[in-house]
Each structure stands twice: as C-alpha cells, then as structure tokens.
Short mmCIF file of C-alpha atoms and ligand atoms in Angstrom, two decimals:
data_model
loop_
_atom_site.label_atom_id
_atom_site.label_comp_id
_atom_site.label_asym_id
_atom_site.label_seq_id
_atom_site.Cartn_x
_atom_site.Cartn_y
_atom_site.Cartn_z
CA UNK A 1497 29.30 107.79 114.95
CA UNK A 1498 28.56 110.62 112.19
CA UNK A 1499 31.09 113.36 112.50
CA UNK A 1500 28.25 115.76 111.07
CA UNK A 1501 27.54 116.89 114.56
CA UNK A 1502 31.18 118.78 114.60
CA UNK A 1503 30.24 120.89 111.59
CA UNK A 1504 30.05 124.18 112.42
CA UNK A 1505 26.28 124.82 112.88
CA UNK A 1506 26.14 128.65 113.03
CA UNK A 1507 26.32 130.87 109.62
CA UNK A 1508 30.18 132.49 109.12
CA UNK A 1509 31.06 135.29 107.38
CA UNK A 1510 30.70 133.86 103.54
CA UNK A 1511 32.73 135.34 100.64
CA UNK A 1512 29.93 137.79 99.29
CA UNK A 1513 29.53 139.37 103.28
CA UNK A 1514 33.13 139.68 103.15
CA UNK A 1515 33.47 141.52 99.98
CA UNK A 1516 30.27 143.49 101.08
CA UNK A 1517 31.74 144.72 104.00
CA UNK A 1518 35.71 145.06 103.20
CA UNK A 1519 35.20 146.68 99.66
CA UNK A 1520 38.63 148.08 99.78
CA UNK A 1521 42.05 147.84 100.95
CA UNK A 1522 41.65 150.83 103.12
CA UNK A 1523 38.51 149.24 104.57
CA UNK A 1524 40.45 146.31 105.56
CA UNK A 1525 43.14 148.50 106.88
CA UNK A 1526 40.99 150.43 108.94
CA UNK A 1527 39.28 147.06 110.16
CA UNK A 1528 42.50 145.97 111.13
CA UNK A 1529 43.61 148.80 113.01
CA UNK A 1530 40.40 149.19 115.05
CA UNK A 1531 40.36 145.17 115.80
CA UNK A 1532 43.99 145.51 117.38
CA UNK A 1533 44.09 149.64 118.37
CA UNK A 1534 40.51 150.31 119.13
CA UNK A 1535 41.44 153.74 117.74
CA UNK A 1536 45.14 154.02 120.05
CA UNK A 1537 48.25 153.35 117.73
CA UNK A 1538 51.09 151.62 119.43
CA UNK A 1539 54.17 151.53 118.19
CA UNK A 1540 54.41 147.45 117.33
CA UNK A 1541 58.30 147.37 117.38
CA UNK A 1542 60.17 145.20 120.09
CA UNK A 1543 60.36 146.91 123.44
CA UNK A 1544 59.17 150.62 122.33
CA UNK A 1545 55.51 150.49 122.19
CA UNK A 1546 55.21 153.72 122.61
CA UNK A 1547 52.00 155.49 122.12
CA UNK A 1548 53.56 158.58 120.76
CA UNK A 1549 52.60 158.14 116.96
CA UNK A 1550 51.29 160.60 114.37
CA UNK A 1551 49.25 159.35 111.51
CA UNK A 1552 50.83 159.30 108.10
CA UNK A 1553 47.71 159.69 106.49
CA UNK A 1554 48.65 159.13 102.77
CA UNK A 1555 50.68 156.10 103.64
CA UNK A 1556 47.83 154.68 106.02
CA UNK A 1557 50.89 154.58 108.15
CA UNK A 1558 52.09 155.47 111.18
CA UNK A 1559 55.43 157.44 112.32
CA UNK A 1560 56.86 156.47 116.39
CA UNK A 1561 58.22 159.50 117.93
CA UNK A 1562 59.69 157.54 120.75
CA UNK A 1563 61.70 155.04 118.07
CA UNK A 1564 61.76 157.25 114.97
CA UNK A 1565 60.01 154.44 112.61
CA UNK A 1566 57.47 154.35 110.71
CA UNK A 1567 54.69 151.08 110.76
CA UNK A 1568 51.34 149.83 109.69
CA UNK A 1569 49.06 148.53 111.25
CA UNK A 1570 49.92 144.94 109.60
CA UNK A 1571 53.43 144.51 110.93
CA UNK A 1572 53.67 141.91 113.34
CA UNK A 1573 50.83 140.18 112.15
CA UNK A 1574 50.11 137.28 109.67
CA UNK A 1575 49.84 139.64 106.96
CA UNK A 1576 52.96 141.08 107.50
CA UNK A 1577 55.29 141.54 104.47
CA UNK A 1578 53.17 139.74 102.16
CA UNK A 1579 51.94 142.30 99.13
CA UNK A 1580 49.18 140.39 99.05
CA UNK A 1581 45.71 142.69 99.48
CA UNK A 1582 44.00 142.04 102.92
CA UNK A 1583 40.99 141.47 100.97
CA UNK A 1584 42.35 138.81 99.57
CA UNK A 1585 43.82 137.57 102.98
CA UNK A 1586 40.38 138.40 104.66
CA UNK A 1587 38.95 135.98 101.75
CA UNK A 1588 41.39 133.76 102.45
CA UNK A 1589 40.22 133.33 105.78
CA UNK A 1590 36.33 132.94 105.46
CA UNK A 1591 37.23 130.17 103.12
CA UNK A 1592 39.35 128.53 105.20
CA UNK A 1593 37.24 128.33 108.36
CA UNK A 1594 34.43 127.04 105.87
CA UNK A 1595 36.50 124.47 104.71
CA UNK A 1596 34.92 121.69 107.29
CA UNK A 1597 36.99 119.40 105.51
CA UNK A 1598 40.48 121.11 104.93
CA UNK A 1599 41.08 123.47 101.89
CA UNK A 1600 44.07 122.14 99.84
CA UNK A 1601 46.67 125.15 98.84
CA UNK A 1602 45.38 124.10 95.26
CA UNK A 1603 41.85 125.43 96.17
CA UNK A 1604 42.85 128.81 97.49
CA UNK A 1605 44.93 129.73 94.57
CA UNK A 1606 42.33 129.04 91.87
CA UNK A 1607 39.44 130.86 94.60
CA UNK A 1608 41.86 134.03 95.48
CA UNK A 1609 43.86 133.82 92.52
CA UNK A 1610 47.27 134.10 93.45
CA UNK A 1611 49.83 131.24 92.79
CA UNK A 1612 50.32 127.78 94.14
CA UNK A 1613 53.04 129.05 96.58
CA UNK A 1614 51.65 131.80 98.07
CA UNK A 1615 48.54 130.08 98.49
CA UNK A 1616 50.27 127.32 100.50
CA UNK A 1617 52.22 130.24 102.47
CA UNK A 1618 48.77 132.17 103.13
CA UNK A 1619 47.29 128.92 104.50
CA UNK A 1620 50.12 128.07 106.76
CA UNK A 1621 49.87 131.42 108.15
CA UNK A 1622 45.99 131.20 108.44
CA UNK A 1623 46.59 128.14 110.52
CA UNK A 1624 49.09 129.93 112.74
CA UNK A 1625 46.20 131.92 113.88
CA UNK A 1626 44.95 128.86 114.74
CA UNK A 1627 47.02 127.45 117.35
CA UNK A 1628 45.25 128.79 120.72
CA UNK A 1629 46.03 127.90 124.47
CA UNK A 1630 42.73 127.52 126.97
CA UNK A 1631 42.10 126.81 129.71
CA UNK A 1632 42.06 123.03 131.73
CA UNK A 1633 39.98 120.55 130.37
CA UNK A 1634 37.57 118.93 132.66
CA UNK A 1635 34.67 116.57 134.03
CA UNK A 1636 34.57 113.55 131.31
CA UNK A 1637 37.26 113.60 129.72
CA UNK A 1638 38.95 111.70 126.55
CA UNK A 1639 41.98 110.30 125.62
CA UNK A 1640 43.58 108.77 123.02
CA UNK A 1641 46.05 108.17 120.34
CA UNK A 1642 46.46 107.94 116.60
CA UNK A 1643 49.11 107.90 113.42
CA UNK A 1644 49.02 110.30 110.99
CA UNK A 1645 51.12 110.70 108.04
CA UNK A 1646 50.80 107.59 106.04
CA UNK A 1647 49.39 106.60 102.93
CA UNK A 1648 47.37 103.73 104.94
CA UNK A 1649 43.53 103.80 104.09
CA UNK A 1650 41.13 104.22 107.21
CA UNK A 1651 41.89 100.68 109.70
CA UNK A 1652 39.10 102.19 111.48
CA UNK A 1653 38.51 99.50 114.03
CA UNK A 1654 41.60 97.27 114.99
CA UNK A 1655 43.92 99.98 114.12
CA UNK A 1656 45.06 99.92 117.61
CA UNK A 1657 46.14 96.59 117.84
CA UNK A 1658 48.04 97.23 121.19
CA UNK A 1659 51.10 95.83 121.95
CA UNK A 1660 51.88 96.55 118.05
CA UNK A 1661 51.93 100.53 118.58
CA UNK A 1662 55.25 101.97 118.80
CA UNK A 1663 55.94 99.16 115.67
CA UNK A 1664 54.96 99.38 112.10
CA UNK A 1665 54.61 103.11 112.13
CA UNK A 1666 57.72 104.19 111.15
CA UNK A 1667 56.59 106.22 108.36
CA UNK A 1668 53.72 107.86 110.68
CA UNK A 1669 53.46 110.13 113.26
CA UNK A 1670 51.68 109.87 116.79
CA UNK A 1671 49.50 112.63 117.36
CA UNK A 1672 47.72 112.80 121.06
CA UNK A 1673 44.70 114.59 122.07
CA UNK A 1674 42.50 115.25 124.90
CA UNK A 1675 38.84 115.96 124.86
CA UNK A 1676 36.12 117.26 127.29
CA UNK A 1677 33.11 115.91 126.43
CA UNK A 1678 30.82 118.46 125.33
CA UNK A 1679 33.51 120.71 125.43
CA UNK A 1680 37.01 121.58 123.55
CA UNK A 1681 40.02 119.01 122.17
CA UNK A 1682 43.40 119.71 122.23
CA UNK A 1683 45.64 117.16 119.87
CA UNK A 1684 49.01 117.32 118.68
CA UNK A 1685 52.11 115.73 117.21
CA UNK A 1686 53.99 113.75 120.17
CA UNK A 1687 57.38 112.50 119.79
CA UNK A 1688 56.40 109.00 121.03
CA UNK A 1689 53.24 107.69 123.07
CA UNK A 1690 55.16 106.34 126.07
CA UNK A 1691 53.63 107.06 129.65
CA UNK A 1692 56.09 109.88 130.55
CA UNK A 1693 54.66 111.69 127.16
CA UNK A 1694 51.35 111.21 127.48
CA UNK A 1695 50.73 111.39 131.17
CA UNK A 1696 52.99 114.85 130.88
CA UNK A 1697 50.65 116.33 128.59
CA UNK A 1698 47.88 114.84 130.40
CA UNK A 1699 48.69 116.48 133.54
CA UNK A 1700 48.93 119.63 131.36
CA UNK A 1701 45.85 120.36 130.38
CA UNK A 1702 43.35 118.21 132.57
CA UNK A 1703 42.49 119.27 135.40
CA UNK A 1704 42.87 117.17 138.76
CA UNK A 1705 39.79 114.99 140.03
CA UNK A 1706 38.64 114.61 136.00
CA UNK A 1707 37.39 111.44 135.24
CA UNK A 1708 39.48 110.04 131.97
CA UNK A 1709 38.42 107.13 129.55
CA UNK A 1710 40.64 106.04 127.83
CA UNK A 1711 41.53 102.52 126.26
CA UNK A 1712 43.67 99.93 127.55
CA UNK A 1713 47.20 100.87 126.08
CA UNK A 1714 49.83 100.52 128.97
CA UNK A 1715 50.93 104.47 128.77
CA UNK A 1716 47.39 104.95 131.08
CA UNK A 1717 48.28 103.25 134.00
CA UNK A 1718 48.37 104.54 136.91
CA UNK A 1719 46.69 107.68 136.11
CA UNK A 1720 44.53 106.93 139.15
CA UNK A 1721 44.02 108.65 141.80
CA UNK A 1722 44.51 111.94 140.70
CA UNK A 1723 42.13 111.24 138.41
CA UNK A 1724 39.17 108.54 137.98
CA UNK A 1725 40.10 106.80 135.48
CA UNK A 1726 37.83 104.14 133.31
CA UNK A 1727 38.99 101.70 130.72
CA UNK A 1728 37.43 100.24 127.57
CA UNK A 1729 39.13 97.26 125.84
CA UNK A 1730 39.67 97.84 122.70
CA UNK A 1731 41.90 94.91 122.27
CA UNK A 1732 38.62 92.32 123.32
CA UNK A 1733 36.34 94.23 121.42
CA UNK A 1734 34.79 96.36 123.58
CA UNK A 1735 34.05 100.32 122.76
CA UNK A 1736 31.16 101.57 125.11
CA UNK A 1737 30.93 100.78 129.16
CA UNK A 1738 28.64 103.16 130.17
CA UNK A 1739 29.93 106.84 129.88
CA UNK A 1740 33.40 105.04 129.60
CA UNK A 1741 34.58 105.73 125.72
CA UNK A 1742 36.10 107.51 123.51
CA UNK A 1743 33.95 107.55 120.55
CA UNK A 1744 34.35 111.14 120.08
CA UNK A 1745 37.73 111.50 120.03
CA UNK A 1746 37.29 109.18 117.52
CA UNK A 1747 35.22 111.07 115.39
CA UNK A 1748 37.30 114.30 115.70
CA UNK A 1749 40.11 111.51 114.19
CA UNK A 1750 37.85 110.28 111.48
CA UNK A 1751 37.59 114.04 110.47
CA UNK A 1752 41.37 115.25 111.06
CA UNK A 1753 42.15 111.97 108.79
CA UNK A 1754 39.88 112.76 106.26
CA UNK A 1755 40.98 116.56 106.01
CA UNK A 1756 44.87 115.29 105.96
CA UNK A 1757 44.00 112.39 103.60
CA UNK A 1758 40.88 114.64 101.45
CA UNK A 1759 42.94 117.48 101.06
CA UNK A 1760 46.05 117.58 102.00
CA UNK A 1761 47.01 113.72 100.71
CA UNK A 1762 50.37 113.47 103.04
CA UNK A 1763 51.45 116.69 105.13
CA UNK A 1764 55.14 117.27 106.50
CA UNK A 1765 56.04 116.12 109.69
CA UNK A 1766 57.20 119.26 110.10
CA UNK A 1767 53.61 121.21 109.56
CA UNK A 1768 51.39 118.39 111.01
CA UNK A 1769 50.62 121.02 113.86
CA UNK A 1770 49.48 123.31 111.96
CA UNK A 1771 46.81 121.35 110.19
CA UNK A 1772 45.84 119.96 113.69
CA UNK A 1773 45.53 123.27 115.07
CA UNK A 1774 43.15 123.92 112.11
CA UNK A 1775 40.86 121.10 112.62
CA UNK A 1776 41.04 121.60 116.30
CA UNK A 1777 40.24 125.17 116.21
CA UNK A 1778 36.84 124.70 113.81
CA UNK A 1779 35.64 121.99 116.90
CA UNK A 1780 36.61 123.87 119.23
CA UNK A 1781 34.81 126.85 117.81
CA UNK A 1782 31.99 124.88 116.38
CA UNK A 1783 28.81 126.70 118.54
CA UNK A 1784 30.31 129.95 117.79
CA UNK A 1785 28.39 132.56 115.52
CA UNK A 1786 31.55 135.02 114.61
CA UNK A 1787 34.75 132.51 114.23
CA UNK A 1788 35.84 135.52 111.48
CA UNK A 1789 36.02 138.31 113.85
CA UNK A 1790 37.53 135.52 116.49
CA UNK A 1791 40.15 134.50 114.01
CA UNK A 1792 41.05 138.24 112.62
CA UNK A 1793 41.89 138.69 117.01
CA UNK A 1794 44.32 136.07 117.02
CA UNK A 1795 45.85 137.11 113.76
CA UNK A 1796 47.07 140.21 114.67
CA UNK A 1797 47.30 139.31 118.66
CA UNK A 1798 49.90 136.42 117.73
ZN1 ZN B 144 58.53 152.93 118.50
#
C-alpha cells in the first residue's frame, strides 16, 4: 500500500508566505498576541490571570496590576525564553509541518541558521505542540503494534512473528496505535504490549460498539463484546478478510519508520513521543488547508 495518500494534500503556509506575511519581529508579536488574546491581555502567570494590564508599549510588553509583573505575550508558550526571533520560530514551523518525512535537527540549523543545539531544542518544542487529545475513535477501527528504536532494516512482512514479540526486542521499543479508518490515529510508546496495556488504552480512546481488526496476537482476546472484533492471521499468511485489516496502520508505520530511520537514524527512548506525536499530528491533519494557524493555537494554548 503507497503511503502517498497520507501526504498532506492541501497547500501550507511555505517559507516565502511566511516571510511575506511576518516581516518583522513585531509582526510576529502582534500575531501572537491576537492568536491567544484576540486583543484582551491576561496576565499568563499561575493563578492571577488578571485582566488588569497596561501596555508597555516600547517593550511590546505588558505590566499586571493585580500581580505587579510585567510579561509578553510569549511566556508560557513554546517560544518562551528562547532569544531566538519568532520569525525564525514561525519558519521553523512551516518547515517542520512540510517535512512529510521528518526534518532532522541537522536540516533546521543549516535552513534557519542557528546551531545544531538549538535547532534540536526548537524541534522538540515544535513537536510539543504536537501532542493533541481528541475525541473517541470510532466505526472501523485499527489496531496494532510495532518496535521502534532499532537499527533493524524494514522486516516488513513477518516482522510479527507472534509468539516471538515480547523477545528479541530488547533494544526496541513497543509503540501502540489506534486508527479510525478514514479518520485520525493515535500511537504511542507503551511500556509492554500485554493485554492489560493494550486493552487499557484501547478502552481509552475507542469508543464502545466499534468494530476492531486487529491481528491475531493473544493481547486481543476477548475484546468482544464490547466491541466487534475481527481477526486477520498474520501468522498463516493472511492480511485482508474483507474490511478486516490493518493495512493502514501499516502504512502510517511504514512512514513513522521511515521518518525515525530517514531522519532521525535512532531517537531516545526518552523523546520517541514526541516524534510520534509529529507524524501523528501531519495524518491526522492531512485534509486540512491551515495546519500553520492550527499549530501556532496549540503553541501558545499548551
Ligand atoms: Zn498577574
């Protein structure tokens, strides 16, 4: 199955629209302030939010009456305490979400120019942005399973060999996701891919009466009746029954692994997340015309 039918088919903000419209810090500033203010100042520090604030026009700040401190509009956000220009985060940004296949920390420092670690920083952050919650997931849904964090080339088909997961994967780490068919995924790093785990996070974020496909690994049992639940056997061979599969899921995998292996090469356990949220966040968004103005939202709405 082609994983060209994920790429992002509507036209994103590109680099020159970007520097078109945000000439200027102060353009990015005010950008900022009207995406999370929509022209009323609140005081973004713990419990105060107070509204009573007067401008510090010079400073593009703003001073709380109610907590005697001063802010802008960046703290709190992603691109808080950085001294890096938001033009160059708002950059930073469009070229990520382009990136259909990842965009190694490498790649933004040469395109931005600023250095290797900042880059790497700026990206992580990007990706935090990333992370969303939604809603259930429903009708035909998929499931499955897969190891990421190895230096293993693509065992595309009997990479499952079942009764062998849980072994030889020491140096990996199990990732889980869930997708509605036509719809959104959800994946992420799972400490182990016994029943309790996955039927936890299955119970999570599908919603009752769904109808699951899934393959035969034990960890599915029993997921009946709450919801219907259909099998393909993997083990014998077998990959489409009907509307029972989970070739999609699939391809999201093929991509993630690609991206991880492409770009990243090997990514910390302790950031795998992150660069799932990434790659679930461009599917997930994939019909959507303005993912920029989307993703500037969640970085400031954190
Ligand atoms: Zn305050």
């Amino acid at each position: 199955m082609s994983v060209q039918r994920y790429f992002i088919t509507k036209p994103l903000m590109n680099i020159i629209q970007i520097y078109n419209q945000f000439p200027k810090e102060i353009d990015c500033l005010k950008h900022l302030e009207k995406v999370r203010w929509n022209g009323k100042p609140i005081c973004p520090y713990g419990e105060c939010k107070s509204l009573r604030v007067t401008p510090l026009k010079k400073e593009n700040r703003y001073h709380c009456n109610a907590c005697n401190t001063s802010f802008s509009v960046t703290v709190g956000t992603i691109f808080h305490k950085t001294h890096i220009d938001l033009q160059k985060w708002f950059l930073a940004i469009a070229l990520i979400l382009n990136a259909q296949k990842g965009m190694s920390a490498r790649q933004l420092m040469r395109d931005i120019e600023v250095n290797k670690n900042t880059a790497w920083y700026m990206a992580m952050r990007i990706r935090r942005a990333m992370i969303e919650q939604g809603e259930l997931l429903q009708n035909l849904v998929e499931c499955d399973e897969t190891y990421i964090g190895c230096k293993n080339k693509n065992k595309h088909n009997n990479k499952k060999t079942k009764g062998g997961q849980g072994r030889n994967t020491k140096d990996k780490t199990p990732v889980f996701g869930i997708l509605e068919r036509g719809g959104k995924v959800r994946a992420q790093k799972v400490k182990d891919v016994t029943k309790r785990t996955l039927q936890t996070l299955l119970r999570a974020n599908v919603k009752e009466g769904s109808k699951i496909m899934t393959d035969e690994w034990v960890s599915y049992n029993g997921l009946s009746p709450r919801f219907a639940h259909s099998v393909v056997n993997h083990g014998s061979g077998q990959y489409v029954q009907g509307e029972a599969h989970t070739n999609t899921l699939e391809g999201f995998w093929s991509l993630l692994k690609r991206g991880i292996i492409g770009q990243y090469h090997q990514v910390s356990n302790r950031y795998l997340d992150r660069y799932v949220a990434e790659f679930c966040y461009r599917y997930n968004h994939r019909d959507e015309g303005d993912l920029f103005a989307q993703t500037l939202i969640n970085s400031v709405t954190l």
